[in-house]
Amino acid sequence: MFRPPVNHAMRVLDRAFFRKTVPLAAARVIEDDQISRCRTSLGQDILHIDRISCVRSFPDDNSGEQWGRKALLLSPNIRPDDPSTWSSKLLELIEAKKVTITPYELNLSYDTWTYHDILSAIIPEDDQNELPTGFSIVGHVAHLNLREQYLPYKNLIAAVLLDKNPVIRTVINKIDDVGTENEYRTFKYELLAGDPSLQVEIKELDCTFRFDYSKVYWNSRLNTEHERLVDLFRPGEAVCDVMAGVGPFAVPAAKRRIFVWANDLNPDSYASLVDATSVNKVSQFLRAFNEDGRSFIRTSTQKLLADDRQVDVTPKVKRRSKEAEPSQSTESRPQMHMTQPRTFHHYVMNLPATAITFLDAFIGLYKGHEDLFSPYTSIRLPMVHVYCFSTKSDDNKAEKAKICKEISSRIGFAIQPNDEELEIWDVRDVAPQKRMFCASFRLPPEVAFR
C-alpha cells in the first residue's frame, strides 16, 4: 500500500509516475493542543511509516463545528465508515468527544520514497539481487563503480541518486581499474549526471583538502586507516611520506607537530599537497616534494641528516585590549622551539599495487651513520609502513606469510610473521578475493648498514 508504483520498463526517469493516493482514516482532535496526548493514547492505532508524518493539518471547512485543524493518521486496518475496526481506546476518545473519525486521502509522490525504494520500483526483479547502493562520496561527487548488469540503468540510477542526496551535485561511474593505465592512480570515468566539475573540497581529520578528483588519487574509505597510522606518530618525530598523494597522512601529522617530508610523483597531487600545507597552516612542519618515490627515500634521508632546523612553537597570547600591560606582551615570554630530528622515525609507502618493489631502496640507507643509532645513542632505526594487496582468508595467516616473503626478497633479509615488531594490519577488502594490508616493521640494521 505504501510502496511506490512499479514500472520495470522505465528507462528515462519519470518522477510524475510515482504519484499515488492512499485512502485512510484520520482522528481529528477537537483541540489542537491535545494532539500529543491523543497520539500517546492511540498508540498502535496510529500510522507508523518511515518518512510519513502521522500528524496532518485540515483546512477550516467553515461548517460551524468546533473541531481543531490537527488530525492523526490511523493504521490502514481502521476504516472511517466501519466502527467494528475501531479499537476500544479510539472509541473511548470518540465518546469523550476528544476526536472524531474522518476519511483522509494521503498523497504520496516521488519525494516520499528513498533511493532504494525508487530503484526497486524501476529495475527488473531479476537484476535486484544487489542493487547499487554502495558508492563513495568525495566532496560533492558521488563515485559509482557499477557492475555490468546495471549499466543499462546507469542514467536512471544517477538521476535518482542526485535527487535523493542533497550534498551530491555530480555523479560519475568508473570505467577502468585505478592505476590500470596511469601510474598516478587516477581512473577513467564517465559523467552520468550533474555538474561536470570535479574540483572538490573535503575535510578529514580536522584538515581541509582541495583537489580535482579526476587528476589525483583519493579514497574516502581510508579515513580510519589514515587516522590509525597518524596516531602512531609522536610530536617532534620525523616522518617520510614517500607516496603522499594530496596529504591524507602528511597534513594531519604535521598539524600534530610532526616533521613531515611528503612526496608524490603526480604534479597535480603535489600542487594539492602544497595547497593543503598552506590552507591548514602547517608549513613549519611539512615540506612537499615532487620526485620519484624510490629516489626520494634516499635523497630525503641524506638531506635530513644535514638539515638543521628549529620551529618556533611559542604559544600565541591574545591581548584582551590594545593597552595590554608590557608583562602581557609576547616579547616578554620565553620562546619555545622544536628541533627537527636528523633521522626519520617512520617511512610511509602508500602505493599498495607496487610499494613493496621500492623496498630495496632501504638497503644501505644509513651505511656510514651507524653511530647515530642504538647502541651508540638512544635513537632506533625507523619503522617502515608499506601498503600492499594480497588475497583474503579468515585468519590471514597465508597472506601474512606471503607478504613477509615478498618483503624479505626485496630487502635481502628474512622478515618472519612472528617477529616482535612486525604488524600486518588488515586495512580493507577491495574485491571479493582481494584485500589491502599495511605491513609495519622496523628496518633491520643488517639492511640499513649494509
Short mmCIF file of C-alpha atoms in Angstrom, two decimals:
data_model
loop_
_atom_site.label_atom_id
_atom_site.label_comp_id
_atom_site.label_asym_id
_atom_site.label_seq_id
_atom_site.Cartn_x
_atom_site.Cartn_y
_atom_site.Cartn_z
CA MET A 1 0.00 0.00 0.00
CA PHE A 2 2.80 2.40 0.85
CA ARG A 3 5.30 1.14 -1.71
CA PRO A 4 5.94 3.22 -4.85
CA PRO A 5 4.24 2.31 -8.14
CA VAL A 6 6.27 -0.17 -10.19
CA ASN A 7 7.47 0.28 -13.77
CA HIS A 8 10.31 -2.06 -14.69
CA ALA A 9 10.24 -0.82 -18.29
CA MET A 10 11.19 2.75 -17.32
CA ARG A 11 14.46 3.91 -18.91
CA VAL A 12 14.08 7.68 -18.54
CA LEU A 13 13.18 8.88 -15.05
CA ASP A 14 9.53 9.97 -14.88
CA ARG A 15 9.03 11.50 -11.44
CA ALA A 16 5.32 12.14 -12.03
CA PHE A 17 4.75 8.40 -12.43
CA PHE A 18 5.27 7.94 -8.70
CA ARG A 19 2.24 9.94 -7.58
CA LYS A 20 -0.11 7.82 -5.51
CA THR A 21 -3.14 8.35 -3.25
CA VAL A 22 -3.81 6.09 -0.26
CA PRO A 23 -7.28 6.26 1.41
CA LEU A 24 -7.01 6.26 5.20
CA ALA A 25 -8.89 7.19 8.34
CA ALA A 26 -7.81 10.14 10.46
CA ALA A 27 -8.61 11.05 14.06
CA ARG A 28 -9.31 14.79 14.09
CA VAL A 29 -8.82 16.37 17.51
CA ILE A 30 -11.19 18.91 18.99
CA GLU A 31 -8.36 20.99 20.40
CA ASP A 32 -5.03 21.29 18.60
CA ASP A 33 -3.05 21.42 21.83
CA GLN A 34 -4.32 17.92 22.70
CA ILE A 35 -2.64 16.32 19.70
CA SER A 36 0.29 14.85 21.69
CA ARG A 37 -1.94 13.33 24.38
CA CYS A 38 -4.24 11.76 21.82
CA ARG A 39 -1.27 10.40 19.91
CA THR A 40 0.07 8.76 23.06
CA SER A 41 -3.34 7.33 23.93
CA LEU A 42 -3.92 5.82 20.50
CA GLY A 43 -0.55 4.06 20.45
CA GLN A 44 -0.61 1.29 17.83
CA ASP A 45 -3.72 2.74 16.18
CA ILE A 46 -1.51 5.50 14.77
CA LEU A 47 0.05 5.12 11.30
CA HIS A 48 3.73 4.22 11.71
CA ILE A 49 5.52 4.53 8.37
CA ASP A 50 9.06 5.84 7.92
CA ARG A 51 9.25 9.33 6.40
CA ILE A 52 5.46 9.82 6.61
CA SER A 53 4.32 12.07 9.43
CA CYS A 54 1.15 10.88 11.16
CA VAL A 55 0.21 14.46 12.12
CA ARG A 56 -1.77 16.27 9.44
CA SER A 57 -3.50 19.63 9.13
CA PHE A 58 -7.07 20.16 8.00
CA PRO A 59 -8.23 23.43 6.47
CA ASP A 60 -11.02 25.33 8.20
CA ASP A 61 -14.16 23.98 6.50
CA ASN A 62 -16.46 26.74 7.92
CA SER A 63 -19.00 24.10 8.86
CA GLY A 64 -19.58 25.60 12.24
CA GLU A 65 -18.27 22.50 14.00
CA GLN A 66 -15.71 23.27 16.69
CA TRP A 67 -13.05 20.78 15.58
CA GLY A 68 -9.38 21.68 15.51
CA ARG A 69 -7.23 21.73 12.44
CA LYS A 70 -4.95 18.86 13.51
CA ALA A 71 -5.54 15.18 12.85
CA LEU A 72 -3.70 11.89 13.39
CA LEU A 73 -3.46 9.41 10.54
CA LEU A 74 -4.59 5.98 11.60
CA SER A 75 -3.48 2.47 10.73
CA PRO A 76 -4.78 1.15 7.35
CA ASN A 77 -6.87 -1.53 9.12
CA ILE A 78 -9.03 1.20 10.67
CA ARG A 79 -11.80 2.30 8.31
CA PRO A 80 -13.68 5.55 8.89
CA ASP A 81 -17.09 4.05 7.97
CA ASP A 82 -16.77 0.79 9.94
CA PRO A 83 -16.89 1.12 13.77
CA SER A 84 -16.09 -2.58 14.07
CA THR A 85 -12.49 -1.70 13.07
CA TRP A 86 -12.12 0.88 15.81
CA SER A 87 -10.19 -0.03 18.94
CA SER A 88 -11.56 0.44 22.44
CA LYS A 89 -9.17 3.33 23.05
CA LEU A 90 -10.30 5.05 19.85
CA LEU A 91 -13.95 4.54 20.80
CA GLU A 92 -13.23 5.99 24.22
CA LEU A 93 -11.75 9.15 22.74
CA ILE A 94 -14.68 9.47 20.33
CA GLU A 95 -17.26 9.07 23.12
CA ALA A 96 -15.38 11.66 25.18
CA LYS A 97 -15.61 13.95 22.12
CA LYS A 98 -11.88 14.42 22.05
CA VAL A 99 -11.56 13.14 18.48
CA THR A 100 -13.78 12.37 15.54
CA ILE A 101 -13.12 9.93 12.70
CA THR A 102 -12.92 11.30 9.18
CA PRO A 103 -11.68 9.98 5.81
CA TYR A 104 -8.29 11.23 4.65
CA GLU A 105 -6.55 10.90 1.30
CA LEU A 106 -2.80 10.59 1.77
CA ASN A 107 -0.97 11.84 -1.31
CA LEU A 108 2.41 10.27 -1.93
CA SER A 109 4.95 11.27 -4.56
CA TYR A 110 8.47 10.67 -5.84
CA ASP A 111 9.79 12.74 -2.94
CA THR A 112 8.26 10.35 -0.42
CA TRP A 113 10.48 7.38 -1.21
CA THR A 114 14.17 6.67 -0.81
CA TYR A 115 16.80 5.97 -3.42
CA HIS A 116 16.47 2.23 -2.72
CA ASP A 117 12.65 2.38 -2.93
CA ILE A 118 12.71 4.05 -6.35
CA LEU A 119 15.37 1.73 -7.78
CA SER A 120 13.41 -1.29 -6.58
CA ALA A 121 10.40 0.02 -8.49
CA ILE A 122 12.16 0.57 -11.81
CA ILE A 123 14.94 -2.03 -12.06
CA PRO A 124 13.69 -5.51 -13.10
CA GLU A 125 13.47 -8.01 -10.25
CA ASP A 126 15.99 -10.36 -11.89
CA ASP A 127 18.63 -7.62 -11.50
CA GLN A 128 17.79 -6.69 -7.93
CA ASN A 129 19.97 -9.23 -6.14
CA GLU A 130 22.49 -6.50 -5.25
CA LEU A 131 21.16 -3.05 -6.05
CA PRO A 132 23.96 -0.46 -6.39
CA THR A 133 23.56 1.23 -3.03
CA GLY A 134 27.25 1.43 -2.16
CA PHE A 135 29.20 4.38 -3.56
CA SER A 136 31.91 6.79 -2.50
CA ILE A 137 31.23 10.46 -1.87
CA VAL A 138 34.16 12.80 -2.42
CA GLY A 139 33.09 16.36 -1.75
CA HIS A 140 30.06 16.93 -3.99
CA VAL A 141 30.89 13.94 -6.23
CA ALA A 142 29.26 10.52 -6.00
CA HIS A 143 31.61 7.91 -7.42
CA LEU A 144 29.92 4.73 -8.67
CA ASN A 145 31.57 1.52 -9.78
CA LEU A 146 28.61 -0.14 -11.49
CA ARG A 147 28.57 -3.80 -12.32
CA GLU A 148 27.87 -4.74 -15.90
CA GLN A 149 24.28 -5.80 -15.16
CA TYR A 150 23.41 -2.26 -14.05
CA LEU A 151 24.99 -0.37 -16.93
CA PRO A 152 21.71 -0.27 -18.94
CA TYR A 153 20.18 1.64 -16.00
CA LYS A 154 23.17 3.87 -15.22
CA ASN A 155 21.46 7.15 -16.15
CA LEU A 156 18.36 6.25 -14.14
CA ILE A 157 20.50 5.33 -11.15
CA ALA A 158 22.46 8.58 -11.38
CA ALA A 159 19.35 10.73 -11.69
CA VAL A 160 17.74 9.17 -8.62
CA LEU A 161 20.99 9.37 -6.66
CA LEU A 162 21.30 13.07 -7.48
CA ASP A 163 17.71 13.70 -6.38
CA LYS A 164 17.94 11.82 -3.10
CA ASN A 165 21.26 13.17 -1.78
CA PRO A 166 21.35 16.95 -1.23
CA VAL A 167 25.15 17.07 -0.86
CA ILE A 168 25.71 15.45 -4.26
CA ARG A 169 25.95 17.64 -7.36
CA THR A 170 27.85 15.25 -9.63
CA VAL A 171 27.55 11.52 -10.34
CA ILE A 172 30.33 9.65 -12.15
CA ASN A 173 30.95 6.00 -12.96
CA LYS A 174 34.42 4.45 -13.05
CA ILE A 175 35.16 2.68 -16.33
CA ASP A 176 38.55 1.15 -15.52
CA ASP A 177 40.59 -0.04 -12.53
CA VAL A 178 42.60 2.54 -10.57
CA GLY A 179 46.11 2.67 -11.99
CA THR A 180 45.38 0.31 -14.90
CA GLU A 181 46.73 2.78 -17.40
CA ASN A 182 48.01 5.56 -15.14
CA GLU A 183 50.86 5.44 -12.65
CA TYR A 184 49.26 8.35 -10.79
CA ARG A 185 46.40 6.06 -9.62
CA THR A 186 43.77 8.14 -11.39
CA PHE A 187 40.97 6.45 -13.33
CA LYS A 188 38.83 6.92 -16.39
CA TYR A 189 35.24 7.84 -15.70
CA GLU A 190 32.02 8.87 -17.38
CA LEU A 191 29.79 11.70 -16.21
CA LEU A 192 26.30 10.34 -15.58
CA ALA A 193 24.52 13.35 -14.09
CA GLY A 194 25.03 16.82 -12.70
CA ASP A 195 27.86 19.35 -12.67
CA PRO A 196 30.86 18.25 -14.78
CA SER A 197 33.33 19.92 -12.39
CA LEU A 198 35.27 17.51 -10.18
CA GLN A 199 37.06 20.26 -8.28
CA VAL A 200 36.18 19.29 -4.71
CA GLU A 201 36.85 20.39 -1.16
CA ILE A 202 36.70 17.88 1.66
CA LYS A 203 37.52 17.71 5.35
CA GLU A 204 39.22 14.78 7.06
CA LEU A 205 40.90 14.55 10.47
CA ASP A 206 40.22 18.25 11.02
CA CYS A 207 42.09 19.15 7.81
CA THR A 208 40.89 20.68 4.55
CA PHE A 209 41.88 19.29 1.16
CA ARG A 210 41.12 20.82 -2.24
CA PHE A 211 41.78 18.98 -5.48
CA ASP A 212 40.50 17.94 -8.89
CA TYR A 213 39.23 14.41 -8.28
CA SER A 214 39.83 13.49 -11.92
CA LYS A 215 43.57 14.21 -11.59
CA VAL A 216 44.59 12.79 -8.19
CA TYR A 217 44.01 9.72 -6.06
CA TRP A 218 41.66 9.93 -3.09
CA ASN A 219 39.71 7.24 -1.24
CA SER A 220 37.30 8.37 1.47
CA ARG A 221 37.03 4.78 2.72
CA LEU A 222 40.58 5.02 4.02
CA ASN A 223 39.64 7.66 6.60
CA THR A 224 40.05 5.31 9.58
CA GLU A 225 43.32 3.97 8.19
CA HIS A 226 44.71 7.48 7.85
CA GLU A 227 43.80 8.14 11.46
CA ARG A 228 45.20 4.81 12.69
CA LEU A 229 48.62 5.40 11.20
CA VAL A 230 48.88 9.06 12.17
CA ASP A 231 48.08 8.04 15.75
CA LEU A 232 51.32 6.02 15.76
CA PHE A 233 53.43 9.16 15.25
CA ARG A 234 54.53 11.36 18.14
CA PRO A 235 55.07 15.16 18.21
CA GLY A 236 58.66 16.03 17.36
CA GLU A 237 59.25 12.87 15.30
CA ALA A 238 60.17 12.98 11.62
CA VAL A 239 58.12 11.11 9.01
CA CYS A 240 58.97 10.43 5.37
CA ASP A 241 55.75 10.03 3.35
CA VAL A 242 57.07 8.56 0.10
CA MET A 243 53.82 8.37 -1.88
CA ALA A 244 51.87 11.11 -0.10
CA GLY A 245 49.16 11.91 -2.63
CA VAL A 246 47.37 15.10 -1.57
CA GLY A 247 48.47 14.55 2.03
CA PRO A 248 45.90 12.46 3.99
CA PHE A 249 48.71 11.18 6.25
CA ALA A 250 51.12 14.10 5.95
CA VAL A 251 48.85 17.07 6.70
CA PRO A 252 47.13 15.68 9.85
CA ALA A 253 50.55 14.55 11.11
CA ALA A 254 52.05 18.00 10.54
CA LYS A 255 49.11 19.52 12.37
CA ARG A 256 50.19 17.46 15.38
CA ARG A 257 53.68 19.00 15.25
CA ILE A 258 55.31 16.08 13.50
CA PHE A 259 58.02 16.95 10.97
CA VAL A 260 56.85 15.51 7.65
CA TRP A 261 58.71 15.29 4.35
CA ALA A 262 55.97 14.39 1.87
CA ASN A 263 56.44 13.42 -1.75
CA ASP A 264 54.34 12.47 -4.74
CA LEU A 265 55.24 11.83 -8.36
CA ASN A 266 51.97 13.27 -9.67
CA PRO A 267 52.35 17.03 -10.30
CA ASP A 268 48.64 17.58 -9.57
CA SER A 269 48.87 15.72 -6.26
CA TYR A 270 51.95 17.75 -5.40
CA ALA A 271 50.12 21.01 -6.20
CA SER A 272 47.19 19.99 -3.98
CA LEU A 273 49.61 18.94 -1.23
CA VAL A 274 51.25 22.38 -1.36
CA ASP A 275 47.80 23.98 -1.21
CA ALA A 276 46.79 21.83 1.79
CA THR A 277 50.03 22.82 3.53
CA SER A 278 49.06 26.46 3.21
CA VAL A 279 45.33 26.12 3.90
CA ASN A 280 45.92 24.09 7.05
CA LYS A 281 48.80 26.34 8.21
CA VAL A 282 51.33 23.54 8.66
CA SER A 283 54.19 24.89 6.53
CA GLN A 284 56.51 24.92 9.55
CA PHE A 285 56.25 21.15 9.84
CA LEU A 286 55.54 19.94 6.30
CA ARG A 287 57.81 20.05 3.28
CA ALA A 288 56.39 18.92 -0.07
CA PHE A 289 58.32 17.30 -2.93
CA ASN A 290 57.56 16.16 -6.48
CA GLU A 291 60.01 13.33 -7.13
CA ASP A 292 60.25 9.65 -7.93
CA GLY A 293 59.49 7.68 -4.78
CA ARG A 294 62.46 5.32 -4.99
CA SER A 295 64.99 8.13 -5.25
CA PHE A 296 63.12 10.19 -2.64
CA ILE A 297 63.67 7.53 0.02
CA ARG A 298 67.42 8.01 -0.33
CA THR A 299 67.66 11.73 -1.13
CA SER A 300 65.33 12.81 1.67
CA THR A 301 67.22 10.65 4.16
CA GLN A 302 70.54 12.24 3.19
CA LYS A 303 69.13 15.78 3.16
CA LEU A 304 67.56 15.37 6.59
CA LEU A 305 70.92 14.31 8.04
CA ALA A 306 72.30 17.72 7.09
CA ASP A 307 69.19 19.83 7.68
CA ASP A 308 69.44 21.81 10.93
CA ARG A 309 66.03 23.27 11.58
CA GLN A 310 64.12 24.67 14.51
CA VAL A 311 60.47 25.63 14.65
CA ASP A 312 59.13 28.30 16.97
CA VAL A 313 56.21 26.80 18.90
CA THR A 314 55.83 29.58 21.47
CA PRO A 315 52.12 29.78 22.35
CA LYS A 316 50.50 32.88 21.00
CA VAL A 317 48.82 35.12 23.56
CA LYS A 318 45.78 37.11 22.56
CA ARG A 319 45.72 40.56 24.05
CA ARG A 320 42.46 41.45 25.70
CA SER A 321 42.87 45.12 24.93
CA LYS A 322 45.02 47.41 22.86
CA GLU A 323 46.51 48.81 26.08
CA ALA A 324 47.88 45.48 27.26
CA GLU A 325 50.45 45.70 30.00
CA PRO A 326 54.07 45.11 28.96
CA SER A 327 54.10 41.95 31.09
CA GLN A 328 51.43 40.53 28.79
CA SER A 329 53.47 41.16 25.67
CA THR A 330 54.68 38.17 23.69
CA GLU A 331 58.16 39.73 23.68
CA SER A 332 58.46 39.10 27.41
CA ARG A 333 57.53 35.43 27.12
CA PRO A 334 60.30 32.82 26.80
CA GLN A 335 60.41 31.34 23.33
CA MET A 336 59.82 27.63 22.81
CA HIS A 337 61.35 25.65 19.94
CA MET A 338 61.14 22.18 18.46
CA THR A 339 64.22 20.83 16.71
CA GLN A 340 63.80 18.70 13.65
CA PRO A 341 65.42 15.25 14.09
CA ARG A 342 68.28 14.25 11.81
CA THR A 343 66.77 10.84 11.07
CA PHE A 344 63.27 9.69 10.16
CA HIS A 345 61.25 7.73 12.70
CA HIS A 346 58.77 6.43 10.12
CA TYR A 347 58.59 5.84 6.37
CA VAL A 348 55.09 5.62 4.86
CA MET A 349 54.64 3.92 1.49
CA ASN A 350 51.00 4.03 0.45
CA LEU A 351 51.08 2.67 -3.09
CA PRO A 352 49.66 -0.81 -2.48
CA ALA A 353 49.98 -2.05 -6.05
CA THR A 354 53.79 -1.60 -6.18
CA ALA A 355 55.16 -0.14 -2.92
CA ILE A 356 56.87 -3.39 -1.88
CA THR A 357 59.03 -3.19 -5.01
CA PHE A 358 60.54 0.06 -3.67
CA LEU A 359 61.90 -1.58 -0.52
CA ASP A 360 65.33 -2.30 -1.99
CA ALA A 361 65.94 1.45 -1.70
CA PHE A 362 66.40 0.92 2.05
CA ILE A 363 69.46 -1.30 1.55
CA GLY A 364 72.46 0.64 2.86
CA LEU A 365 70.28 3.66 3.63
CA TYR A 366 72.26 4.59 6.74
CA LYS A 367 75.60 2.98 5.85
CA GLY A 368 78.34 5.03 7.48
CA HIS A 369 75.96 6.50 10.03
CA GLU A 370 75.82 3.61 12.46
CA ASP A 371 76.89 5.93 15.27
CA LEU A 372 73.55 7.79 15.07
CA PHE A 373 71.61 4.79 16.28
CA SER A 374 71.40 2.33 19.13
CA PRO A 375 73.57 1.13 20.84
CA TYR A 376 75.60 4.33 20.35
CA THR A 377 72.58 6.58 21.01
CA SER A 378 69.00 6.16 22.18
CA ILE A 379 67.70 6.56 18.62
CA ARG A 380 66.30 3.44 16.99
CA LEU A 381 66.17 2.63 13.30
CA PRO A 382 62.90 3.73 11.64
CA MET A 383 59.66 1.87 11.21
CA VAL A 384 58.60 1.19 7.64
CA HIS A 385 54.87 1.10 6.85
CA VAL A 386 54.36 -0.40 3.40
CA TYR A 387 50.92 -0.95 1.89
CA CYS A 388 50.18 -3.89 -0.38
CA PHE A 389 47.46 -6.09 -1.82
CA SER A 390 47.06 -9.80 -1.24
CA THR A 391 44.41 -12.50 -1.23
CA LYS A 392 41.98 -12.86 1.66
CA SER A 393 41.18 -15.57 4.19
CA ASP A 394 39.51 -15.81 7.58
CA ASP A 395 42.74 -15.68 9.60
CA ASN A 396 45.10 -14.01 7.07
CA LYS A 397 47.88 -16.46 8.04
CA ALA A 398 48.73 -17.40 4.47
CA GLU A 399 48.63 -13.77 3.42
CA LYS A 400 50.96 -12.67 6.23
CA ALA A 401 53.47 -15.35 5.30
CA LYS A 402 53.31 -14.32 1.66
CA ILE A 403 53.76 -10.61 2.45
CA CYS A 404 56.75 -11.38 4.70
CA LYS A 405 58.30 -13.42 1.93
CA GLU A 406 57.86 -10.57 -0.56
CA ILE A 407 59.37 -8.03 1.82
CA SER A 408 62.30 -10.35 2.61
CA SER A 409 63.09 -10.88 -1.06
CA ARG A 410 63.23 -7.12 -1.65
CA ILE A 411 65.47 -6.19 1.28
CA GLY A 412 67.61 -9.34 1.25
CA PHE A 413 66.87 -10.15 4.88
CA ALA A 414 64.38 -12.55 6.43
CA ILE A 415 61.27 -10.94 7.93
CA GLN A 416 59.20 -13.52 9.82
CA PRO A 417 55.46 -13.36 10.67
CA ASN A 418 56.29 -13.81 14.36
CA ASP A 419 58.90 -11.02 14.53
CA GLU A 420 58.38 -8.88 17.62
CA GLU A 421 57.93 -5.52 15.89
CA LEU A 422 56.15 -6.77 12.80
CA GLU A 423 52.47 -5.95 12.32
CA ILE A 424 50.48 -6.79 9.21
CA TRP A 425 47.31 -4.78 9.50
CA ASP A 426 44.14 -5.77 7.64
CA VAL A 427 43.06 -2.45 6.12
CA ARG A 428 40.03 -3.31 3.98
CA ASP A 429 38.59 -5.59 1.33
CA VAL A 430 38.91 -4.13 -2.15
CA ALA A 431 37.40 -7.03 -4.14
CA PRO A 432 35.79 -10.44 -3.40
CA GLN A 433 39.21 -12.13 -3.30
CA LYS A 434 41.48 -9.13 -2.72
CA ARG A 435 42.44 -7.38 0.49
CA MET A 436 44.59 -4.35 1.31
CA PHE A 437 47.20 -4.66 4.07
CA CYS A 438 49.71 -2.42 5.80
CA ALA A 439 52.92 -4.20 6.79
CA SER A 440 54.83 -2.33 9.52
CA PHE A 441 58.33 -3.45 10.51
CA ARG A 442 61.46 -1.91 11.96
CA LEU A 443 64.24 -1.51 9.43
CA PRO A 444 66.83 -4.17 10.35
CA PRO A 445 70.41 -2.97 10.94
CA GLU A 446 71.53 -5.75 8.58
CA VAL A 447 69.69 -3.87 5.82
CA ALA A 448 70.23 -0.25 6.85
CA PHE A 449 74.01 -0.53 7.33
CA ARG A 450 74.83 -2.97 4.53
#
